[in-house]
Short mmCIF file of C-alpha atoms in Angstrom, two decimals:
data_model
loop_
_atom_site.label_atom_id
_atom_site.label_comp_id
_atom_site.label_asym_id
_atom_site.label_seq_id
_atom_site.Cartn_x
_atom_site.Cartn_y
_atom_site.Cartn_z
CA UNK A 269 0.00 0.00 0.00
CA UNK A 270 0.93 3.47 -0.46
CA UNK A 271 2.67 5.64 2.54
CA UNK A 272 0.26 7.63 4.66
CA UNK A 273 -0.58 9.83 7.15
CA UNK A 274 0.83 13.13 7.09
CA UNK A 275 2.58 14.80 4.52
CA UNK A 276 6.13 16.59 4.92
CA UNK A 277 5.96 19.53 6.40
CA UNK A 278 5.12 22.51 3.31
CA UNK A 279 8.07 24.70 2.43
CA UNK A 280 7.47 28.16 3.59
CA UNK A 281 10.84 29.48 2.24
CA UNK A 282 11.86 30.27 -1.33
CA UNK A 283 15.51 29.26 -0.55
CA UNK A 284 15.42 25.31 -0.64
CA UNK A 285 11.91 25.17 -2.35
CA UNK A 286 13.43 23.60 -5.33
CA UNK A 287 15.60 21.30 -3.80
CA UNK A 288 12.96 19.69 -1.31
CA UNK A 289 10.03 19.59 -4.33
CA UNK A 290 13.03 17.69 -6.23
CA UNK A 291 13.50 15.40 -3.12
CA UNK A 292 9.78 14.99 -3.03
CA UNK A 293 9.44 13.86 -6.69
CA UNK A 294 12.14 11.60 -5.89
CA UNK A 295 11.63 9.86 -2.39
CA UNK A 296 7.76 9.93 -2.97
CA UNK A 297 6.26 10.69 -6.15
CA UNK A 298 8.47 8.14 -8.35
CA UNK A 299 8.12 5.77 -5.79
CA UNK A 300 4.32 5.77 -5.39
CA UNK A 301 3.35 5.39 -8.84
CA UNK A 302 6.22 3.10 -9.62
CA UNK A 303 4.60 0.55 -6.62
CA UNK A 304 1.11 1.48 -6.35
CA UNK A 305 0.70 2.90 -9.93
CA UNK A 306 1.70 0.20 -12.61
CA UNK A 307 -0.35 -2.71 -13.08
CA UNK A 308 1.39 -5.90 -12.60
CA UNK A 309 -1.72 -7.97 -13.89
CA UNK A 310 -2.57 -6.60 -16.97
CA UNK A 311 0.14 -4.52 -17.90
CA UNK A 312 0.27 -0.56 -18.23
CA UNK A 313 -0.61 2.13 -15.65
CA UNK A 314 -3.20 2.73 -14.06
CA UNK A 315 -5.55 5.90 -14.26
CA UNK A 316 -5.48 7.27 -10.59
CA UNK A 317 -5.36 6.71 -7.58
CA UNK A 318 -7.92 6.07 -4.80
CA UNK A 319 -7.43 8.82 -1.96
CA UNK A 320 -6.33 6.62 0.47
CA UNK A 321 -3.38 5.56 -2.46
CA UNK A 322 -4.71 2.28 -3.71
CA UNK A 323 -4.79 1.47 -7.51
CA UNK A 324 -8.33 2.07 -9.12
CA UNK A 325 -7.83 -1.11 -11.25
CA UNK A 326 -11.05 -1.06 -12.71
CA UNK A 327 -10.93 2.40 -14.14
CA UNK A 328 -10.80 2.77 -18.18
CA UNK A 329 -6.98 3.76 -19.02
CA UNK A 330 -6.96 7.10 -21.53
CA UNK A 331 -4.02 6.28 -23.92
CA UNK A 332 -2.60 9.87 -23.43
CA UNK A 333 -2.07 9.22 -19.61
CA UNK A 334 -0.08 6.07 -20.96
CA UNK A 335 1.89 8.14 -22.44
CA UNK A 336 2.46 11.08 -19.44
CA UNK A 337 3.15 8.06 -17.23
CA UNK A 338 6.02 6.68 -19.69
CA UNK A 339 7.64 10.20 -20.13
CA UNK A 340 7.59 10.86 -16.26
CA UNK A 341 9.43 7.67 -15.81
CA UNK A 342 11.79 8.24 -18.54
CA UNK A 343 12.49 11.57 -17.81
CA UNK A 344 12.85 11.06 -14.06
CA UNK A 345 15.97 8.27 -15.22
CA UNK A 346 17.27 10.61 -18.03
CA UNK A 347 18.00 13.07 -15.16
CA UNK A 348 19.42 10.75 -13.10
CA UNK A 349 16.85 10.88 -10.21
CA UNK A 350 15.32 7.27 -10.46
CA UNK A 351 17.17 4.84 -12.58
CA UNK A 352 14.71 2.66 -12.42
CA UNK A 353 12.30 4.84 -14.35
CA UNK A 354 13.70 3.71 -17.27
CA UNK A 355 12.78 -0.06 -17.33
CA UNK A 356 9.28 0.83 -15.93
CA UNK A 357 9.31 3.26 -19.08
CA UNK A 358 10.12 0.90 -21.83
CA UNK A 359 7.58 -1.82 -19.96
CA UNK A 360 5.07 0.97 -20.28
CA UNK A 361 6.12 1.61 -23.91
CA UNK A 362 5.99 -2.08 -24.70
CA UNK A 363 2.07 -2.37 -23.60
CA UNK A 364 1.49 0.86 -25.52
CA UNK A 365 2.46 -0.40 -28.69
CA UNK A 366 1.07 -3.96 -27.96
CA UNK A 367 -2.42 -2.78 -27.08
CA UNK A 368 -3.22 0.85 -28.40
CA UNK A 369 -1.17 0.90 -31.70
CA UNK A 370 -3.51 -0.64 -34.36
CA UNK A 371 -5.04 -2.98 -32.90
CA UNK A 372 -8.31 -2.52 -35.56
CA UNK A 373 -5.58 -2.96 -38.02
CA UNK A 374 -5.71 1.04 -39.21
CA UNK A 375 -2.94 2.98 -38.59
CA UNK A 376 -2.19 5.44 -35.25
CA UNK A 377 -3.22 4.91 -31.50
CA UNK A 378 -6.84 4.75 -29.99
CA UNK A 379 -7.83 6.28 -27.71
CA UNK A 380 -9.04 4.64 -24.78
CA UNK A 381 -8.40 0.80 -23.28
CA UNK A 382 -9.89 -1.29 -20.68
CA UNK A 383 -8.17 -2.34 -18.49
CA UNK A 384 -7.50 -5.53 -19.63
CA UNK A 385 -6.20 -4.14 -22.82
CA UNK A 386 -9.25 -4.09 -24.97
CA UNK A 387 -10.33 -1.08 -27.19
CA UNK A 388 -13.30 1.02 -25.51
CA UNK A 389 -12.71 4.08 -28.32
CA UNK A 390 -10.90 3.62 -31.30
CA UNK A 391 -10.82 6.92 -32.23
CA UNK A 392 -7.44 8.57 -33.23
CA UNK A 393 -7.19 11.66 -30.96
CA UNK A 394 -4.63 14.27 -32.30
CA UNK A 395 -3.97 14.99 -28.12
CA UNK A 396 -3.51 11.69 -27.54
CA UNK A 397 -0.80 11.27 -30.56
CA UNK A 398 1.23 14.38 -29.36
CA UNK A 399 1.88 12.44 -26.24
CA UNK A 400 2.39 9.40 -28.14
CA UNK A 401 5.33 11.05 -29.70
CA UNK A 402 6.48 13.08 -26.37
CA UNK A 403 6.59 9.52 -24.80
CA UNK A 404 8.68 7.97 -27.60
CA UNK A 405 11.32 11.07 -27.97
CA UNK A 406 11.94 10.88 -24.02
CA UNK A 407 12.22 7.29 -24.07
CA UNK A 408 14.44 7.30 -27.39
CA UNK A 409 16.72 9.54 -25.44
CA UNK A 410 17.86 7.00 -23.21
CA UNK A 411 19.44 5.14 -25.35
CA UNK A 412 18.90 6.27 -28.50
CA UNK A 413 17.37 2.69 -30.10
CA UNK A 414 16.57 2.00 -33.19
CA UNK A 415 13.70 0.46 -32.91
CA UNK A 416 12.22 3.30 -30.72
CA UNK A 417 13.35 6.15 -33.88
CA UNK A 418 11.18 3.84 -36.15
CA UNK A 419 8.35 4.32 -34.19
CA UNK A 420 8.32 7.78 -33.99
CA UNK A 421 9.04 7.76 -37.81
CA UNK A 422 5.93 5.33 -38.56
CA UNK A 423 3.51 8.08 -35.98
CA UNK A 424 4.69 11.05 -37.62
CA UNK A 425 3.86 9.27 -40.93
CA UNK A 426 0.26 9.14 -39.40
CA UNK A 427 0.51 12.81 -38.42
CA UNK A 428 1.38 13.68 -41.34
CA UNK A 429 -0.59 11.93 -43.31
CA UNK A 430 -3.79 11.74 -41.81
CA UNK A 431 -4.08 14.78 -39.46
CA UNK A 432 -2.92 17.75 -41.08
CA UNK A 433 -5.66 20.08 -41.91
CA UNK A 434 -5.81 21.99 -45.15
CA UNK A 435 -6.45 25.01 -43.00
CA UNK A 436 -3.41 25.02 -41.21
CA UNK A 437 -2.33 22.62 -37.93
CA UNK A 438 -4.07 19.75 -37.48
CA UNK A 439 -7.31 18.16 -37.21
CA UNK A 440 -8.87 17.20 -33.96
CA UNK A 441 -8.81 13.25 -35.01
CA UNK A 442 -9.78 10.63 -37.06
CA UNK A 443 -12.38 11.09 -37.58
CA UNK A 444 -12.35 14.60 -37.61
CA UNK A 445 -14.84 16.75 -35.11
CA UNK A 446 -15.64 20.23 -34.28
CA UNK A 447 -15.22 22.78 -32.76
CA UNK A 448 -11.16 23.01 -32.92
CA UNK A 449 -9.22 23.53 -30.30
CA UNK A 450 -5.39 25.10 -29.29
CA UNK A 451 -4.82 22.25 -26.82
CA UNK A 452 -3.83 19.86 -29.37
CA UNK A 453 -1.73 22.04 -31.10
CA UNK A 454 0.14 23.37 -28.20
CA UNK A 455 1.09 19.70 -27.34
CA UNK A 456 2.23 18.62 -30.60
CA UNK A 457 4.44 21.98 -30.45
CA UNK A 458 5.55 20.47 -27.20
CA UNK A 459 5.87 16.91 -28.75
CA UNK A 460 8.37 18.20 -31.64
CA UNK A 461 10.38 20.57 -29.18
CA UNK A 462 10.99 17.35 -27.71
CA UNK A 463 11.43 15.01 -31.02
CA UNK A 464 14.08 17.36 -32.05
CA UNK A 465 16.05 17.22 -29.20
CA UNK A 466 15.71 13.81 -29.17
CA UNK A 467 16.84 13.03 -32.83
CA UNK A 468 18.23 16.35 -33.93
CA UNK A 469 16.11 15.71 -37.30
CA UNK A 470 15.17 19.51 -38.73
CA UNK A 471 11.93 18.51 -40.20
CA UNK A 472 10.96 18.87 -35.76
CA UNK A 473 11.57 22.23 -36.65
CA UNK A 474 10.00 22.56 -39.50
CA UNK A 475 6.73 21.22 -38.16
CA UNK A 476 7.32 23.84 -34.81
CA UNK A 477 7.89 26.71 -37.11
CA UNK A 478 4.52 25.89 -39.12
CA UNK A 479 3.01 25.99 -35.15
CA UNK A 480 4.18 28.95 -34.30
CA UNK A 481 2.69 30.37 -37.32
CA UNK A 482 -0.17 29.44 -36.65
CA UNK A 483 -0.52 30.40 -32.78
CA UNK A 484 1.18 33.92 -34.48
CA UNK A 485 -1.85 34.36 -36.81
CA UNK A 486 -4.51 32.69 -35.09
CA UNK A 487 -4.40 31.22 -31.88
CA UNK A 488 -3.32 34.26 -29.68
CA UNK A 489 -4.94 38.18 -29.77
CA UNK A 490 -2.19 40.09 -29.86
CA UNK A 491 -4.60 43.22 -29.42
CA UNK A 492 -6.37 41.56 -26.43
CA UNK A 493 -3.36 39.70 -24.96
CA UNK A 494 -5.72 36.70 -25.22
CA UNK A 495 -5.27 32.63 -26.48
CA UNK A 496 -8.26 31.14 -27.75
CA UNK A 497 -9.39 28.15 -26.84
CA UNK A 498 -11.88 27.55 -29.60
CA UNK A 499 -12.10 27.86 -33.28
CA UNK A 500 -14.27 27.21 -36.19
CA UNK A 501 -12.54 25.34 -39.24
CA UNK A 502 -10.77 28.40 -40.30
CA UNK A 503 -9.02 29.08 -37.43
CA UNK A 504 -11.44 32.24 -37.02
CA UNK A 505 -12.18 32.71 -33.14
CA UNK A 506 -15.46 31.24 -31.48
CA UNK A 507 -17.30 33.88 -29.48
CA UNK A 508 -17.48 35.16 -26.71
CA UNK A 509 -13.95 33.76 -26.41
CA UNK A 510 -13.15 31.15 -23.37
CA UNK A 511 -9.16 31.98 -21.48
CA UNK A 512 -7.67 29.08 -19.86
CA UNK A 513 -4.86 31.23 -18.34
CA UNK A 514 -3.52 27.81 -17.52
CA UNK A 515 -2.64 27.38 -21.28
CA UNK A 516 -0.92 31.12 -21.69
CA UNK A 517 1.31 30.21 -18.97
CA UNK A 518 2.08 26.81 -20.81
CA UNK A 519 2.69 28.95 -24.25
CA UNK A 520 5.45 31.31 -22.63
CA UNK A 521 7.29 27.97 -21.65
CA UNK A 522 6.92 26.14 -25.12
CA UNK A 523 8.16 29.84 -27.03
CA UNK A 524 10.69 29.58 -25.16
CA UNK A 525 11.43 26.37 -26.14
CA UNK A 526 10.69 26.99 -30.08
CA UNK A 527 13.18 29.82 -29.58
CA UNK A 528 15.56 27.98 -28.25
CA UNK A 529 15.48 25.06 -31.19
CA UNK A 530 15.15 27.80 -33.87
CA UNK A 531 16.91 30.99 -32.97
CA UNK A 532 13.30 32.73 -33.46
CA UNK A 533 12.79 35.25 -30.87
CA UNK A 534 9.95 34.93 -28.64
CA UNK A 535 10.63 37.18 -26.14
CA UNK A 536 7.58 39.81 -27.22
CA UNK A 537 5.02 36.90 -27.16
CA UNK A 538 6.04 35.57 -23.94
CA UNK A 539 6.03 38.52 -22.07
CA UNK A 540 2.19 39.70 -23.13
CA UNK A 541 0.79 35.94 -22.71
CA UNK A 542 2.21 36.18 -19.34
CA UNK A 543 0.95 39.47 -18.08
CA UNK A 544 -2.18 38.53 -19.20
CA UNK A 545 -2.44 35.05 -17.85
CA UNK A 546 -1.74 36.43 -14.19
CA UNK A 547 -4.90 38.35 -14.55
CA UNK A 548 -6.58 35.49 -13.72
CA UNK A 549 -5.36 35.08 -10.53
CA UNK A 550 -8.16 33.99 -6.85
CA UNK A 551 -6.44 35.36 -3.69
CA UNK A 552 -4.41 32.31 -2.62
CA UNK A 553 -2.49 33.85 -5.71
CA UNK A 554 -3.14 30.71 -7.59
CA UNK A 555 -4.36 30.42 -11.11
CA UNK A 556 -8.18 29.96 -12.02
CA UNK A 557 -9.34 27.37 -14.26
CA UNK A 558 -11.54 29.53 -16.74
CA UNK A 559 -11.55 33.61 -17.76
CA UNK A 560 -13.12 35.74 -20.45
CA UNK A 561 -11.11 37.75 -22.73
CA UNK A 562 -11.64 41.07 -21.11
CA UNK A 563 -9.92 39.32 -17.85
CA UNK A 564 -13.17 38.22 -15.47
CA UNK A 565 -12.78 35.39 -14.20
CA UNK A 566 -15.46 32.92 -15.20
CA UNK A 567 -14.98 30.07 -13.02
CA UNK A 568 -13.40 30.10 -9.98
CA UNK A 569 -12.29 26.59 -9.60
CA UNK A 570 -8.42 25.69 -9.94
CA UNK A 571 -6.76 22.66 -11.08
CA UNK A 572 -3.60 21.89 -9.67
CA UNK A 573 -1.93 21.86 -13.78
CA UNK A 574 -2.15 25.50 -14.32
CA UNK A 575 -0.27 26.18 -10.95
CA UNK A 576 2.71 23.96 -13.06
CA UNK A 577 2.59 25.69 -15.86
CA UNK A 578 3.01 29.19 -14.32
CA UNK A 579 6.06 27.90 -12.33
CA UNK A 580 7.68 26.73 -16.12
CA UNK A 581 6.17 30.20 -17.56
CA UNK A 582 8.20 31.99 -14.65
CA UNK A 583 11.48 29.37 -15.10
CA UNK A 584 11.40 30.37 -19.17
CA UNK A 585 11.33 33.86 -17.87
CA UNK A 586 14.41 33.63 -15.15
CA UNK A 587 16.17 31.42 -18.13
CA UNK A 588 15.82 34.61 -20.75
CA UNK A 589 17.56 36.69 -17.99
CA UNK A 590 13.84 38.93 -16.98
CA UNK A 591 14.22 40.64 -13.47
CA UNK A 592 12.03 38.78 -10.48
CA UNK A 593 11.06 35.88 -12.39
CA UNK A 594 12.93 33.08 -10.45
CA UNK A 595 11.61 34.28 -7.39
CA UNK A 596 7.91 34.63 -8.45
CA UNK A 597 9.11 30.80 -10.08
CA UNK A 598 10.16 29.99 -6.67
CA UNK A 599 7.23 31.50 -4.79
CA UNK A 600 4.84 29.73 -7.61
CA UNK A 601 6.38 26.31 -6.34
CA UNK A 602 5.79 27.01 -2.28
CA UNK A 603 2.21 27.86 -3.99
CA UNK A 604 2.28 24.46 -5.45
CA UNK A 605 3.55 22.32 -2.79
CA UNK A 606 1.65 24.02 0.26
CA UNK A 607 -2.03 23.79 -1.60
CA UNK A 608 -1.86 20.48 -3.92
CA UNK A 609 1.07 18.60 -2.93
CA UNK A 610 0.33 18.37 0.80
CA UNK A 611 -1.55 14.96 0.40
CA UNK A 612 -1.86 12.56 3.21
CA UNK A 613 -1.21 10.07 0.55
CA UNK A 614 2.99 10.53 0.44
CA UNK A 615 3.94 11.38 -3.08
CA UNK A 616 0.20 12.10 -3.95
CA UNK A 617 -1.91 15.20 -4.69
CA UNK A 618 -4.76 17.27 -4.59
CA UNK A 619 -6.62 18.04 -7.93
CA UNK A 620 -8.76 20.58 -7.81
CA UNK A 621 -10.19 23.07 -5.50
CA UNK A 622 -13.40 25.58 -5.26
CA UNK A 623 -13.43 29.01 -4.67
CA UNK A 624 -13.92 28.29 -1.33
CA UNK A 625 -10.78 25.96 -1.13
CA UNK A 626 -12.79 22.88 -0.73
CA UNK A 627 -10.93 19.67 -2.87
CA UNK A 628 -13.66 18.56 -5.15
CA UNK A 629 -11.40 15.42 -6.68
CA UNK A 630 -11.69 12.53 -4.34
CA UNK A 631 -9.01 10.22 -6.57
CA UNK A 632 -5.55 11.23 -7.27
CA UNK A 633 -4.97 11.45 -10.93
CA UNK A 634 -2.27 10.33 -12.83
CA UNK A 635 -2.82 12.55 -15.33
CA UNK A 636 -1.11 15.07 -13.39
CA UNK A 637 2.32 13.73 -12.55
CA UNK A 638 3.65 14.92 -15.90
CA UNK A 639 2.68 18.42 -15.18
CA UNK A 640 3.85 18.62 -11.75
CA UNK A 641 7.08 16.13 -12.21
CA UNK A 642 8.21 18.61 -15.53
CA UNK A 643 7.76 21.64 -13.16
CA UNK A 644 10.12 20.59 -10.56
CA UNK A 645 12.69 19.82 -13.33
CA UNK A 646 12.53 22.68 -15.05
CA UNK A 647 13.41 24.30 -11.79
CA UNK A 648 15.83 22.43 -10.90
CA UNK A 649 17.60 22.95 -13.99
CA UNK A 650 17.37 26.87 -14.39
CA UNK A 651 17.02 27.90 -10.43
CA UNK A 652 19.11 25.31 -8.30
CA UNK A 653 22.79 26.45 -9.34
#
């Protein structure tokens, strides 16, 4: 069973924030889901966790949280912080590609298993396949094998192939729905980011810089400071326009990324998504789940993955050299750790709170250990020297 009663003590200081959240992900994040996380029935991860810490075996398992589980565990060994990650990764990989790749006999991923490994949706999600291909860079990064490259050669011969739009970026799926969304976009801007530095192959870039394009012409207001969440086939905004100031934050990380790969300076971008994304802020100084465009907020719930994504804005921000952004990046991570990471289940976390700071998630999800595990690395690698 998983480790309980009470949590470490939170970190009140911004000194040795960074260091202890590392230690955290280490001594108990890794080593919950690596025990109480993987199943060692059937195969594969499981979808959450029960709140006392117990696998929920019986849940249906989303293929992208597959995915998130095998680049936490991949990552965590590529940076030397749990060795072991990296045989639990390729395990995870192995039931991946046994169970969601084609198993209909058409080509890409589905999108959601039983848990004994049968198909419950077949439908190719475009979401789903940028993790797909985040999963397989991280993991091909190990050890760079050959067989691993030729799987992320045969997917992004499906995303190619199959889910580019004529319009620009890429379809929601296979079949294709409406209305169209950033989200899938952002993460297969993410996904190549990550396939280039895996493989070094320019085409990566290529496909970023067609992206960035896009979120240049379409996807963000420049006028309103705003990213849309929603779009009609021609990219043209859906009104009245919904803000997940969760995503901005996530954008100012990923330009800086895209600048990094291509020498395109995002600097201008980066700074107006992220004055505008802490306009949605309730008073714990935590980010809200939902805004409008004119900066209300419009619901005053918050996930714990937005608070992660404004601690990897503020790191992309300290990394470009901008005054007071590691220590709002540090002060972002006591935020972190002292509302969602102070779990009685060790190496567990809260998901989502009310305005009135009440958790409304029973389960823990593992949805989220990706977000909050890439976080804490991030910051380790551009704060702790």
């Amino acid at each position: 069973m998983a480790k309980s009663g009470s949590a470490a003590n939170p970190v009140t200081g911004l000194t040795d924030i960074v260091r202890a959240l590392k230690l955290h992900m280490i001594e108990d994040a890794l080593s919950l889901w690596a025990a109480e996380g993987c199943d060692p029935r059937s195969g594969g991860f499981v979808e959450r966790l029960s709140s006392a810490g117990g696998p929920d075996l019986a849940a249906p398992r989303r293929v992208r949280v597959q995915a998130r589980q095998i680049y936490c565990f991949a990552k965590a060994a590529q940076l030397g912080w749990y060795p072991q990650g990296a045989e639990i990764a390729r395990k995870g990989l192995d039931y991946m590609l046994a169970k969601a790749k084609s198993p209909d006999g058409k080509p890409g991923f589905v999108h959601i298993l039983a848990p004994d490994g049968s198909v419950l949706n077949p439908l190719r999600d475009t979401y789903d396949h940028a993790f797909v291909l985040l999963a397989l860079a991280t993991v091909y990064q190990l050890d760079r094998d050959a067989k691993v490259r030729a799987e992320i050669d045969e997917l992004m011969q499906f995303i190619d192939t199959q889910l580019r739009s004529p319009d620009g970026g890429y379809v929601e799926g296979v079949p294709a729905s409406m209305p169209r969304r950033q989200n899938p976009q952002m993460h297969l801007l993410e996904a190549f980011i990550a396939a280039f530095d895996a493989t070094h192959d320019q085409a990566f870039q290529a496909r970023a810089g067609d992206l960035f394009g896009l979120f240049s012409s379409n996807l963000f207001d420049a006028k309103k400071g705003v990213l849309g969440e929603y779009f009609e086939q021609d990219w043209s905004r859906i009104e009245p326009v919904s803000v997940e100031p969760g995503h901005q934050a996530e954008w100012v990380w990923l330009l800086k990324g895209f600048e990094r790969i291509t020498g395109c300076p995002t600097g201008k971008q980066r700074a107006a998504l992220l004055e505008s994304a802490l306009r949605y802020r309730d008073a714990t100084g935590c980010l809200v789940d939902e805004g409008d465009a004119q900066g209300n907020i419009v619901k005053a719930t918050r996930r714990c993955w937005p608070q992660t994504e404004i601690i990897k804005a503020f790191v992309a921000q300290a990394e470009s050299g901008v005054e007071g952004a590691a220590d709002e990046a540090r002060a972002a991570l006591v935020r972190l750790d002292k509302y969602y990471l102070q779990h009685p289940v060790k190496g567990g976390w809260y998901d989502q709170f009310d305005g009135e700071g009440r958790s409304l998630v029973d389960a823990i999800p593992a949805s989220s250990f990706y977000h909050i595990l890439c976080a804490v690395a991030e910051a380790d690698r551009v704060l702790d020297t």
